[in-house]
Coordinates of C-alpha atoms and ligand atoms in Angstrom, one line a residue:
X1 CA -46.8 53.8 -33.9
X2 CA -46.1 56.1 -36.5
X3 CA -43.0 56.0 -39.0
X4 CA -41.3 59.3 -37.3
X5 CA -41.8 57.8 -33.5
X6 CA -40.3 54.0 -35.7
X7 CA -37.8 55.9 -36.4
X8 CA -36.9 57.5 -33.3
X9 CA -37.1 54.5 -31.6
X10 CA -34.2 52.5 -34.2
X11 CA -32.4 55.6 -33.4
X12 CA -32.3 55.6 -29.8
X13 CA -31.3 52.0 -29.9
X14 CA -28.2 53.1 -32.0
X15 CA -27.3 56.2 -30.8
X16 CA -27.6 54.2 -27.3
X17 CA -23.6 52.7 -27.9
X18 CA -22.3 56.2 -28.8
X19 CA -23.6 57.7 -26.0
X20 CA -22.3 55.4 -23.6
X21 CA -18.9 55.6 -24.9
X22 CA -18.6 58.6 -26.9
X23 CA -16.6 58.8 -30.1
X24 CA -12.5 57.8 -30.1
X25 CA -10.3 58.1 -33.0
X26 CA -9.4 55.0 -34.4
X27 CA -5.4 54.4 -35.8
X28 CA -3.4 51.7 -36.3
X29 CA -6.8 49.2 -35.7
X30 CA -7.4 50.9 -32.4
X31 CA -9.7 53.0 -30.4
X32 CA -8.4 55.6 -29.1
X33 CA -9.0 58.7 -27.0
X34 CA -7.1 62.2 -28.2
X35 CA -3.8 61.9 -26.2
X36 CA -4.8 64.9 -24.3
X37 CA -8.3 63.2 -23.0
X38 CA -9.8 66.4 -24.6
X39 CA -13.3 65.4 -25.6
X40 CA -15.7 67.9 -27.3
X41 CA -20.0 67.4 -27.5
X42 CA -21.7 66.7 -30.8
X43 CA -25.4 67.9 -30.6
X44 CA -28.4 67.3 -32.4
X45 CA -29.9 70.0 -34.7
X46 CA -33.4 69.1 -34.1
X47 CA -33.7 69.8 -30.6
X48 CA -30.0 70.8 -29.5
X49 CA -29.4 67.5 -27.1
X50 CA -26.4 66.1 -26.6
X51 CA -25.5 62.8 -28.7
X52 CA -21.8 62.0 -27.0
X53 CA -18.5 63.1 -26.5
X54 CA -16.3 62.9 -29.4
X55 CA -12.5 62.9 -29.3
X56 CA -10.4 66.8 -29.6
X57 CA -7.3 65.6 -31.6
X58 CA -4.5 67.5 -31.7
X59 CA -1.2 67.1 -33.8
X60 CA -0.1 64.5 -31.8
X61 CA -3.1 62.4 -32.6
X62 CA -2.1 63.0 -35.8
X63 CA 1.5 62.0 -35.8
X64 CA 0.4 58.7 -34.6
X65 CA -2.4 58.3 -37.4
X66 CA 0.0 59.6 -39.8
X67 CA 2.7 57.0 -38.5
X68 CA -0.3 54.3 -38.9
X69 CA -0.8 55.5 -42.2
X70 CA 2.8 55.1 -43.4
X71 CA 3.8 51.8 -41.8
X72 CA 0.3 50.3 -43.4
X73 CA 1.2 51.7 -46.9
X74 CA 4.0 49.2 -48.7
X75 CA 1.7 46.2 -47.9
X76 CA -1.6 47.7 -48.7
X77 CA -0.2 49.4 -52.1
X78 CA 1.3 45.8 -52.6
X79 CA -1.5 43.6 -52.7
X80 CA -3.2 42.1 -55.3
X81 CA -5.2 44.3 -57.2
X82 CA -8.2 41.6 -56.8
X83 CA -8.0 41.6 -53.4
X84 CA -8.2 45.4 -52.9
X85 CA -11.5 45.1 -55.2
X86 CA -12.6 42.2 -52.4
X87 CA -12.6 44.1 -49.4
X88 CA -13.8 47.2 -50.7
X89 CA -16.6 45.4 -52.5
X90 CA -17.2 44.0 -48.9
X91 CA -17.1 47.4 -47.6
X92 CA -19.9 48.4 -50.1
X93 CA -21.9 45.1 -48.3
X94 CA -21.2 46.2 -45.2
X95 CA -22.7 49.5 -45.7
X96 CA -25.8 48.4 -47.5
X97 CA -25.7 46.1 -44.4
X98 CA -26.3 49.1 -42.0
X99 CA -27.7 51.5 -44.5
X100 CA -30.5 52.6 -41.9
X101 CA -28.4 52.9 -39.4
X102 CA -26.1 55.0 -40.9
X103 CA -29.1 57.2 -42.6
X104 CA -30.1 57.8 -39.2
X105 CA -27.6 58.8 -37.3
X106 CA -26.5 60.8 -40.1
X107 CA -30.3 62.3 -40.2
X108 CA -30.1 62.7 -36.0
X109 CA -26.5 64.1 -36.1
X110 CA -26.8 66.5 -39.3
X111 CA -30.5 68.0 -39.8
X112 CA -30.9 66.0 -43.3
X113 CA -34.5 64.4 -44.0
X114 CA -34.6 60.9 -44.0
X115 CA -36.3 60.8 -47.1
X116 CA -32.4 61.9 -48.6
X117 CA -30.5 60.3 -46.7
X118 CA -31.4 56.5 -47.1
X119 CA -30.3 57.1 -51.2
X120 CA -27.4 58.8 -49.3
X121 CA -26.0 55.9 -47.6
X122 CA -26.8 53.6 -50.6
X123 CA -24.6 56.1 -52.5
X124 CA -21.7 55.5 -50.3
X125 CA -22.2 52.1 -51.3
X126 CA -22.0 52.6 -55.3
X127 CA -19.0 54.7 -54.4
X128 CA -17.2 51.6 -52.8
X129 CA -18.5 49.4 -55.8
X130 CA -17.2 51.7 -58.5
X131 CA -14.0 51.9 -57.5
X132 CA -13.3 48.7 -55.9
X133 CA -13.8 47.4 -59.9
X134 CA -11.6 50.1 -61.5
X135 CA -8.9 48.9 -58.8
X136 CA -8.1 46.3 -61.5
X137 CA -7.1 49.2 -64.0
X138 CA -5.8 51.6 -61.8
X139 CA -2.1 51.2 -62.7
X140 CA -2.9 50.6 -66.0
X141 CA -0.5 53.2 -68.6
X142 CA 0.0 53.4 -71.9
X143 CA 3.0 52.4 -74.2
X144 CA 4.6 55.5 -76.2
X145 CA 7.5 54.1 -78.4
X146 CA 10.2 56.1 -80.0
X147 CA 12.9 55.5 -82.4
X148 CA 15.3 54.0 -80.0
X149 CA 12.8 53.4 -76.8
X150 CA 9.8 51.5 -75.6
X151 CA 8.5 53.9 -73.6
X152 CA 6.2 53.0 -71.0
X153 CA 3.6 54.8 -68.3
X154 CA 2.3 53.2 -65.1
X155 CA 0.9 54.4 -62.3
X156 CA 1.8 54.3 -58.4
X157 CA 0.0 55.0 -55.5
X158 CA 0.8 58.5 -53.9
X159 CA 1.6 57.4 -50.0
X160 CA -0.9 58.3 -47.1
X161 CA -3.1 61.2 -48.0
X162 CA -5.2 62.6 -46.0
X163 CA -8.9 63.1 -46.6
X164 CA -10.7 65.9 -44.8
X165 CA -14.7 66.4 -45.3
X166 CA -17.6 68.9 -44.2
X167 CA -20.8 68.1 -42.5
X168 CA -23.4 68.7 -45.3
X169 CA -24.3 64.4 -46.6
X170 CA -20.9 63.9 -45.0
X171 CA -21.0 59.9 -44.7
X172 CA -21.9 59.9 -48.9
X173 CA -18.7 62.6 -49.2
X174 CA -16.3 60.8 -47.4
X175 CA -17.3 57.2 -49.4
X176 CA -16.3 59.2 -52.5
X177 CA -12.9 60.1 -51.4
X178 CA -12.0 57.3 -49.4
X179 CA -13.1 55.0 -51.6
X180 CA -10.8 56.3 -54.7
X181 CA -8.1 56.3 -52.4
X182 CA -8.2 52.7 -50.8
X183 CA -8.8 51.3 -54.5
X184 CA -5.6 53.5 -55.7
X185 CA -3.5 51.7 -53.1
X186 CA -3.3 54.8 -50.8
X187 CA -3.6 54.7 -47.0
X188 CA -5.9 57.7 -45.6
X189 CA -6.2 59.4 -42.4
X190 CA -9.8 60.8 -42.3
X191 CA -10.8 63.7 -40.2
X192 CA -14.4 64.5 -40.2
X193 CA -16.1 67.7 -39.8
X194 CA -16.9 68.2 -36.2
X195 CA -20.1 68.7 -36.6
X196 CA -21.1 65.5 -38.1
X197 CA -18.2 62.7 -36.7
X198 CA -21.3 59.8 -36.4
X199 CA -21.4 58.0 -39.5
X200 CA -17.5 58.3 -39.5
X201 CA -17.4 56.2 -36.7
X202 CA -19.9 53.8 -38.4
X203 CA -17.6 53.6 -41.7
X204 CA -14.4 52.8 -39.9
X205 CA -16.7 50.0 -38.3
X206 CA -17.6 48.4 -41.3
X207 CA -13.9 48.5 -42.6
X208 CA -12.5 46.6 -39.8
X209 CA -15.5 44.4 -40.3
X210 CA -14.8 43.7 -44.1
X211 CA -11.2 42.9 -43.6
X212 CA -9.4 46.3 -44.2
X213 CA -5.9 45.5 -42.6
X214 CA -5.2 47.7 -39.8
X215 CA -3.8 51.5 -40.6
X216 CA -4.7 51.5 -43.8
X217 CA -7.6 53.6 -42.6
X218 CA -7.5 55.9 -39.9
X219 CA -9.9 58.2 -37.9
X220 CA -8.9 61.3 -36.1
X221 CA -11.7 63.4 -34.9
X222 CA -11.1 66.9 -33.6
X223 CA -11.4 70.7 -35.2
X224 CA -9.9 71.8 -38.3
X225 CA -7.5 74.8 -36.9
X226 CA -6.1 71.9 -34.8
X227 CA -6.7 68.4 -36.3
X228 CA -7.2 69.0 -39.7
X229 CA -4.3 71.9 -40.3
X230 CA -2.2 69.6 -38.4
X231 CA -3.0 66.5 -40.9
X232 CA -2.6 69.2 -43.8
X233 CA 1.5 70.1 -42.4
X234 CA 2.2 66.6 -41.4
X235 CA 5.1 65.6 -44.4
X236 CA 4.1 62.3 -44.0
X237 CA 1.1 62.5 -45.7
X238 CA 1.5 63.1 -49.3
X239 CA -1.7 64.6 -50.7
X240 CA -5.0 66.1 -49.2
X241 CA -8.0 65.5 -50.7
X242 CA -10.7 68.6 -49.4
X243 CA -14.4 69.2 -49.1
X244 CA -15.4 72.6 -47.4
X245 CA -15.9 76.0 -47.9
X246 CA -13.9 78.4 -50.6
X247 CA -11.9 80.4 -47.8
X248 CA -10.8 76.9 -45.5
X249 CA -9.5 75.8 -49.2
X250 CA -7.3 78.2 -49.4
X251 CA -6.1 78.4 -45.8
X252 CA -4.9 74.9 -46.6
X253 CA -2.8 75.6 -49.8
X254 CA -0.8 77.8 -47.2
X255 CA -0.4 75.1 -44.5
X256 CA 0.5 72.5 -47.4
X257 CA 3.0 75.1 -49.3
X258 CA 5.8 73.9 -46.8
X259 CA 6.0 70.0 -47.3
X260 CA 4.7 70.8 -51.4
X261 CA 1.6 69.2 -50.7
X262 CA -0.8 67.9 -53.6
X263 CA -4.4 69.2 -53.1
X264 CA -7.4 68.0 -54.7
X265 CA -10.6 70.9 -53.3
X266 CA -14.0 70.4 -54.3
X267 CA -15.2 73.8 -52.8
X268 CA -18.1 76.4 -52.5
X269 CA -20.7 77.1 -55.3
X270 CA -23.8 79.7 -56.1
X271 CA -25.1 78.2 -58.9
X272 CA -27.0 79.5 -61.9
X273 CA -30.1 77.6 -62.7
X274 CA -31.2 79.4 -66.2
X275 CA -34.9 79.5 -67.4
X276 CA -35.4 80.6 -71.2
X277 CA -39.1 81.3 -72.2
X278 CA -38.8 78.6 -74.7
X279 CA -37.9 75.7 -71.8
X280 CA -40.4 73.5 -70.7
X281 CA -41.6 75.3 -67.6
X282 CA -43.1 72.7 -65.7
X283 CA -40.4 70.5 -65.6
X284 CA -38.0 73.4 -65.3
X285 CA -40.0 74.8 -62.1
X286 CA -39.7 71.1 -60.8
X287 CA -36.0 70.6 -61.1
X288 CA -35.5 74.1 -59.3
X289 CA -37.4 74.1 -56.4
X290 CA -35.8 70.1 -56.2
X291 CA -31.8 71.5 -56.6
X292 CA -32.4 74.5 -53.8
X293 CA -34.9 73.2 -51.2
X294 CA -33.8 69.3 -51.0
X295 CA -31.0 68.9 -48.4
X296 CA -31.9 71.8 -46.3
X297 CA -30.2 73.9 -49.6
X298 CA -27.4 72.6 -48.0
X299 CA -25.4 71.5 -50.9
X300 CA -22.7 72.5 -52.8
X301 CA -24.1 72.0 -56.0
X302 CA -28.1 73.5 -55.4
X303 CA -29.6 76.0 -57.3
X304 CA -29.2 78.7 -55.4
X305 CA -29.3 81.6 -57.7
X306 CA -32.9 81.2 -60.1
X307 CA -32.0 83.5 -63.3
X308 CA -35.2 84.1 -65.4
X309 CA -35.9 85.1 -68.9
X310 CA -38.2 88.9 -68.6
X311 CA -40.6 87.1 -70.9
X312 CA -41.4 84.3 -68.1
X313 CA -40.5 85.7 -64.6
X314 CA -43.6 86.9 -63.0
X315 CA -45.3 83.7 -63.9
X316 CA -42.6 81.4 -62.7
X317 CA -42.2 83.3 -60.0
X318 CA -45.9 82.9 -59.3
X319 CA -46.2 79.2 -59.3
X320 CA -42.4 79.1 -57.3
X321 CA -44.2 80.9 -54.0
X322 CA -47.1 78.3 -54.5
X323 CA -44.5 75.5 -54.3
X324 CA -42.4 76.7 -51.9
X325 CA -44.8 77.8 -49.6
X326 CA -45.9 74.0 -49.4
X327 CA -42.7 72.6 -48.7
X328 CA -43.2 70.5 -45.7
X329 CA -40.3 71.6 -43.1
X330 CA -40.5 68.9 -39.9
X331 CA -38.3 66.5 -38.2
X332 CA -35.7 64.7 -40.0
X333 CA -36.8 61.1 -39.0
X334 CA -40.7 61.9 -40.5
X335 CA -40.1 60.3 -44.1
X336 CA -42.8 63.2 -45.1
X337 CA -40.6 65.9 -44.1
X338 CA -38.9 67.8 -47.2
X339 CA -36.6 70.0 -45.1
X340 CA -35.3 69.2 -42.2
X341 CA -32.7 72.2 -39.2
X342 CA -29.7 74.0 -40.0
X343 CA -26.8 72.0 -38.8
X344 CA -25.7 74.1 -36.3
X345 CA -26.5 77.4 -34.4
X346 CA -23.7 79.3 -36.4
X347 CA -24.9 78.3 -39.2
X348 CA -28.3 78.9 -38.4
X349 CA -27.3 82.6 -37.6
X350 CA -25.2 82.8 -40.8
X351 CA -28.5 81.7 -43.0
X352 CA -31.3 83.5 -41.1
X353 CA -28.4 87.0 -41.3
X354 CA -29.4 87.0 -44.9
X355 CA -32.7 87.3 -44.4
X356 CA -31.8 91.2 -42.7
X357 CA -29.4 91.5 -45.7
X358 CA -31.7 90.8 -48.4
X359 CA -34.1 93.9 -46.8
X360 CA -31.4 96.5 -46.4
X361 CA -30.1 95.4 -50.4
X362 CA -33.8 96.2 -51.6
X363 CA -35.1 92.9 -52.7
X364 CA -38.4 91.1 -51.6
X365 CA -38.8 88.4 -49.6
X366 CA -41.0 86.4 -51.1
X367 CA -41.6 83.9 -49.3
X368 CA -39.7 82.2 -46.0
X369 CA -37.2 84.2 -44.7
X370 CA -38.2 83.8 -40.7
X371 CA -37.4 80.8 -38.4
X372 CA -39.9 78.2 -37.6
X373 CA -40.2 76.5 -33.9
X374 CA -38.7 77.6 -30.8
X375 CA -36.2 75.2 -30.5
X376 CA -33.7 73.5 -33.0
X377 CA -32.2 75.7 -35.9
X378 CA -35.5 75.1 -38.5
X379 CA -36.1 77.8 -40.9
X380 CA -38.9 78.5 -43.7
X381 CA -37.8 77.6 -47.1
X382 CA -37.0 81.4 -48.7
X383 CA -37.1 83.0 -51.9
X384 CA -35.7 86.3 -52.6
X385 CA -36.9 88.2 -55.7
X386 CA -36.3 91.3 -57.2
X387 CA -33.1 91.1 -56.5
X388 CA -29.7 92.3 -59.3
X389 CA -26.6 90.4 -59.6
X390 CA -24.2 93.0 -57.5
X391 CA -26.7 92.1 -54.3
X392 CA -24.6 89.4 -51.2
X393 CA -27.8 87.5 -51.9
X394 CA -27.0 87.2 -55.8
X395 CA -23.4 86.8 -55.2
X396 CA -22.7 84.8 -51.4
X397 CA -22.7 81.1 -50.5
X398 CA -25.3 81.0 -48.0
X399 CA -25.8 77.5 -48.0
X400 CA -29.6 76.8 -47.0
X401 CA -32.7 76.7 -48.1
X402 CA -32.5 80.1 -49.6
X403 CA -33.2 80.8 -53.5
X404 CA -32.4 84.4 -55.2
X405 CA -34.1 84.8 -58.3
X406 CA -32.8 87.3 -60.7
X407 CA -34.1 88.8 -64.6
X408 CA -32.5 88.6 -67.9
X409 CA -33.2 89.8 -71.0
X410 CA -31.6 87.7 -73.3
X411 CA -29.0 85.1 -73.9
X412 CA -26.0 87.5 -73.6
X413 CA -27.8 89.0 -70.5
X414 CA -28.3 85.5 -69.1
X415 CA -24.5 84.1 -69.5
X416 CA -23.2 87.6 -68.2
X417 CA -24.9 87.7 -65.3
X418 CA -24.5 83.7 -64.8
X419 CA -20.3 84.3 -65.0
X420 CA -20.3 87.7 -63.0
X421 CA -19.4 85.6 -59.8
X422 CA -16.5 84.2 -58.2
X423 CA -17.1 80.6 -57.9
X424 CA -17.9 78.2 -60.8
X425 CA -19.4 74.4 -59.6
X426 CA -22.6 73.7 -61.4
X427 CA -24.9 75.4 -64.1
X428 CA -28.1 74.4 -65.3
X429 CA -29.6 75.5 -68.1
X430 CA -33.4 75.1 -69.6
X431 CA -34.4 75.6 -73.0
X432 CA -35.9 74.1 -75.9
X433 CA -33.6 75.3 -78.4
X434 CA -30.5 72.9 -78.9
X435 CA -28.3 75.7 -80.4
X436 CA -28.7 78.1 -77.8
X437 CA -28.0 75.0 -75.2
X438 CA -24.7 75.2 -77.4
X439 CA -23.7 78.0 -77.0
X440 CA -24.5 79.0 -73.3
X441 CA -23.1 75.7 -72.7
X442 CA -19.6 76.3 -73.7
X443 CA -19.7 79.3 -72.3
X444 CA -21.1 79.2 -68.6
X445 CA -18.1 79.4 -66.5
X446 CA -18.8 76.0 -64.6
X447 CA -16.9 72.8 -64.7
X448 CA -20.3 70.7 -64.3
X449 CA -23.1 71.6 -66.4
X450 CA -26.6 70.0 -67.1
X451 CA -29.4 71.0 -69.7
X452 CA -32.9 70.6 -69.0
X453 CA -31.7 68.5 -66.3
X454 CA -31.0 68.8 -62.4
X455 CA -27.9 67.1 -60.9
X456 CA -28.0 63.8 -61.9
X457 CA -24.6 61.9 -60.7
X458 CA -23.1 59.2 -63.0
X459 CA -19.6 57.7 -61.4
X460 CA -17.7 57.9 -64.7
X461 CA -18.0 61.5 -65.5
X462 CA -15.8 64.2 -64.2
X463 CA -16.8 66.1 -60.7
X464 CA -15.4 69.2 -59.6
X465 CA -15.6 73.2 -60.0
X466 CA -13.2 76.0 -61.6
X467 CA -12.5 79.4 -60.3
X468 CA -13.7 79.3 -56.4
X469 CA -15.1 76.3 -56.9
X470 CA -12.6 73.9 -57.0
X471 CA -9.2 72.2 -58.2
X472 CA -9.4 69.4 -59.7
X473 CA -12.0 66.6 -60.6
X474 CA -13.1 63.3 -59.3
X475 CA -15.1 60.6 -60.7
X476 CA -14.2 57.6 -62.9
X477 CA -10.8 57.5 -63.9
X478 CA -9.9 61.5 -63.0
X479 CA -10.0 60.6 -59.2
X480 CA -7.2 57.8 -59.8
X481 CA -5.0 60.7 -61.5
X482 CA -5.2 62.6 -57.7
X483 CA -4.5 59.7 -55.7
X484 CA -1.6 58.4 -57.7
X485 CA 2.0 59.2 -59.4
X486 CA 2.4 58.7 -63.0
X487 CA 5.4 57.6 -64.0
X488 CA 7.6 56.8 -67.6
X489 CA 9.9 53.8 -67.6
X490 CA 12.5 54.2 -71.4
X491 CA 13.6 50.7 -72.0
X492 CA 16.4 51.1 -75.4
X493 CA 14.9 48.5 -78.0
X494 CA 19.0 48.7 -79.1
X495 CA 22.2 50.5 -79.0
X496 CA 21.7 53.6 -80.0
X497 CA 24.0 56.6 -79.8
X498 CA 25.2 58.0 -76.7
X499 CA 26.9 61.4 -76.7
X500 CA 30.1 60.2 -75.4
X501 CA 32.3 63.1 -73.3
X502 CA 35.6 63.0 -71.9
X503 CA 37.4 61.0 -74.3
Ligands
NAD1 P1 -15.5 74.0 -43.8 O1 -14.5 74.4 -44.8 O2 -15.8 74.9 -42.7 O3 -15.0 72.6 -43.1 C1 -14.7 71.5 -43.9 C2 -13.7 70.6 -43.1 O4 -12.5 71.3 -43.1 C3 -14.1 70.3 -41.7 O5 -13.7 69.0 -41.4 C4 -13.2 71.3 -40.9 O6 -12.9 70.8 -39.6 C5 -12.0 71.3 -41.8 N1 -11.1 72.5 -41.6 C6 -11.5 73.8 -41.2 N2 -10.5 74.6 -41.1 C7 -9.4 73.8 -41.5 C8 -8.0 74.1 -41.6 N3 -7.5 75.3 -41.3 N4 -7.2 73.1 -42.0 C9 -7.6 71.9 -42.3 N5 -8.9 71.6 -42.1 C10 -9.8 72.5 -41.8 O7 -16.8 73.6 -44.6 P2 -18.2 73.1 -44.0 O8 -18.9 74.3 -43.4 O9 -18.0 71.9 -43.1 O10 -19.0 72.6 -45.3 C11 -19.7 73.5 -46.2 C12 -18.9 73.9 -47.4 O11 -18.5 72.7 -48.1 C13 -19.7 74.7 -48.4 O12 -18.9 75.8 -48.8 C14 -20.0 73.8 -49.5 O13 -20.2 74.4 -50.8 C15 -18.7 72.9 -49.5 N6 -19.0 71.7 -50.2 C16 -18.4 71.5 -51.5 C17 -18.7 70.3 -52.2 C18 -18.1 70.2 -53.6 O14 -18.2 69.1 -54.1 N7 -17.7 71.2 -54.3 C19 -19.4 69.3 -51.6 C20 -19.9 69.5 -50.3 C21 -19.7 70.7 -49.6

């Protein structure tokens, strides 16, 4: 048997409860169906079947999590700090438990190669670990004494929040908000993208499993004009914490303006990957072709827009069509396969559009840009070259496995063209010269940036874009700041003076 039919065959034997009874939401410890009975069908991006019926929430689904959410709060936020760090570090067991499962299902259910998405579910994992030890610290302040005061800081838990995640890795991106949240002392109502509400399922599993009292963590399944704007209105919840596109972002600073919401948005991104002539190119042409064609390019921090010193281009160009003309494009259960289908056939059409656009803007398609198979939303990894900064293709999220290479000249060239964009997640820069890295560092309009690097995560550091791209940060102590109030407490060290009126 070979590893992709292996594969298929843990699948099926997974998969197998889900599609007997479909997905419920899950609130207050049960399983429930939407109180409609509205059920919509999730389907597989590598040959369009049917996985199962998954619940269509409406508000009143989430008036009832939101309800869950609240009553579960004072004796979640009041429990021993220790004890919070025991179940979530059970959590983190649970998953490593079921890691396979979970990679997948979540392989099955979103297009991703399984080659990514075991180190995905292991990531969820860390996520639980990491914050279930800074639970310890989390209300930790500082003392700030004045003349007559001891002055003192600590921090509470915001309420409920709501957490509200996209279908691109989503099990790994919901781990890193939920996780931050539970460890805070928060309750959450989850609602994941409906096109991806597996693995979901599987996490709120593993937290009844590992002991999570009931409410503290809710599922409510449905679509975000409906379920999620709904969870983003309900005045109950106190914060959402978002991961989507730029434009849904902003649709939910609207919906949140009337109960004065707290956001946290970790948003869209079209990311400048900079390639001086002095960088080392191998290792430079490596992390690129890594950062854009891994995850189906569909990532919020890839590489998506290749800017490349005059000096250098043709060449790296060159060996680019070499590697990405090799990329191996297959089912998403063969561990050989690279890249794996589009999520969805929207999607599909939204990426394969560009292909048209990049023609009628006067660039080249250098490779790619056509679909591959009949069935299932597979396309050829692309690269678009001479292409200029004004271009859609220089300038739009597309999200897939689509690179646009552009020229510069020279360091000023470079930055300008890097900044000339609306969003602002990630930069990456390559050269050899540490002053230069300097200087284009502090300049590159990005809140994350890595020299002669790709993305490399590390927990404690600070994750989250400017402009488009983001308000807000995550990561080590920054995600407690989202999820909780601070607060001062003046105690008088004596008697001082009090202004004293009506006498
Ligand atoms: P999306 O914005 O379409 O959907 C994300 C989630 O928002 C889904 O659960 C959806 O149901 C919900 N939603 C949609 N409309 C809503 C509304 N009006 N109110 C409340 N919820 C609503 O995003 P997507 O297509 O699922 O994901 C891809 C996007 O996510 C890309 O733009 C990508 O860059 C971004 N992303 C960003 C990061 C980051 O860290 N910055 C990470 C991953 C993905």
């Amino acid at each position: 048997m070979s590893d992709l039919d292996q594969n298929l065959a843990k699948l099926n034997q997974y998969l197998a409860r889900f599609r007997g009874q479909g997905i419920e939401n899950h609130i207050g410890g049960k399983n429930l169906p939407a109180i409609s009975g509205a059920t919509f069908n999730t389907h597989s991006p590598v040959d369009e079947s049917l996985i199962c019926s998954v619940a269509k929430s409406g508000k009143k689904d989430i008036d009832a999590a939101a309800q869950a959410a609240r009553n579960a709060f004072p004796a979640w936020q009041d429990l021993q700090a220790t004890e919070r760090r025991g179940i979530l570090h059970s959590m983190a067991d649970g998953i490593e438990a079921r890691a396979e499962e979970i990679a997948l299902c979540e392989c099955w259910d979103t297009g991703q190669a399984v080659r990514f998405m075991s180190k995905a579910a292991l990531r969820g994992a860390e996520n639980f670990r990491f914050f279930a030890d800074r639970a310890l610290s989390a209300r930790d302040g500082q003392v700030l004494p004045s003349a007559t005061l001891m002055n003192v800081t600590t921090r509470k838990p915001i309420g409920p929040v709501g957490v509200i995640t996209p279908w691109n890795t989503p099990f790994m991106l919901s781990t890193w908000k939920i996780a931050p949240a539970l460890a805070a002392g928060c309750t959450v109502v989850h609602k994941p993208a409906e096109f991806s509400p597996v693995t979901a399922r599987i996490l709120m599993e593993i937290a009844e499993d590992s002991g999570l009292p009931k409410g503290v963590l809710n599922l409510v399944n449905g679509f975000g004009d409906e379920a999620g704007k709904a969870l983003t209105e309900h005045p109950d919840i106190k914060a959402i914490a978002f991961v989507g596109e730029s434009k849904t972002g902003s649709m939910i600073m609207k919906q949140g303006a009337d109960t004065l919401k707290r956001v946290h948005f970790e948003l869209g991104g079209k990311n400048p990957v900079i390639v001086f002539e002095d960088a080392d190119l191998e290792r430079a042409l490596d992390a690129a072709v890594f950062m854009i064609y891994s995850l189906n390019g569909e990532r919020c921090t890839s590489s998506s827009r290749l800017l490349l010193q005059d000096s250098i281009a043709a060449e790296f160009e060159g060996r680019l069509i070499e590697r990405v003309n090799k990329i191996k494009v297959g089912h998403p259960l063969d561990p050989a396969t690279e890249l794996g289908p589009l999520i969805h056939k929207t999607h599909f059409d939204k990426v394969t559009g560009y292909f048209e656009t990049a023609l009628k803007e006067g660039a080249t398609i250098s490779a790619g840009g056509k679909q591959i198979g009949e069935s299932g939303y597979f396309v050829a990894p692309t690269l678009f070259t001479n292409a200029s900064n004004d271009m859609k293709i220089a300038q739009e999220e597309i999200f897939g496995p689509v690179l646009t290479a552009l020229r510069f000249s020279d360091e000023w060239d470079a930055l300008e063209i890097a900044n000339e964009i609306k969003y602002g997640l990630t930069g990456y820069i390559w050269t050899n010269d540490l002053t230069r890295a300097l200087r284009i560092s502090d300049r590159l309009e990005a809140g994350m940036i890595w020299v002669n690097s790709e993305n490399v995560r590390h927990l404690p550091t600070p994750f989250g874009g400017i402009k488009a791209s983001g308000i807000g940060r995550d990561g080590g102590d920054w995600s407690f700041d989202f999820y909780m109030e601070q607060k001062h407490i003046g105690f008088a060290t004596g008697s001082h003076k009090i202004p004293k009126l009506g006498i």
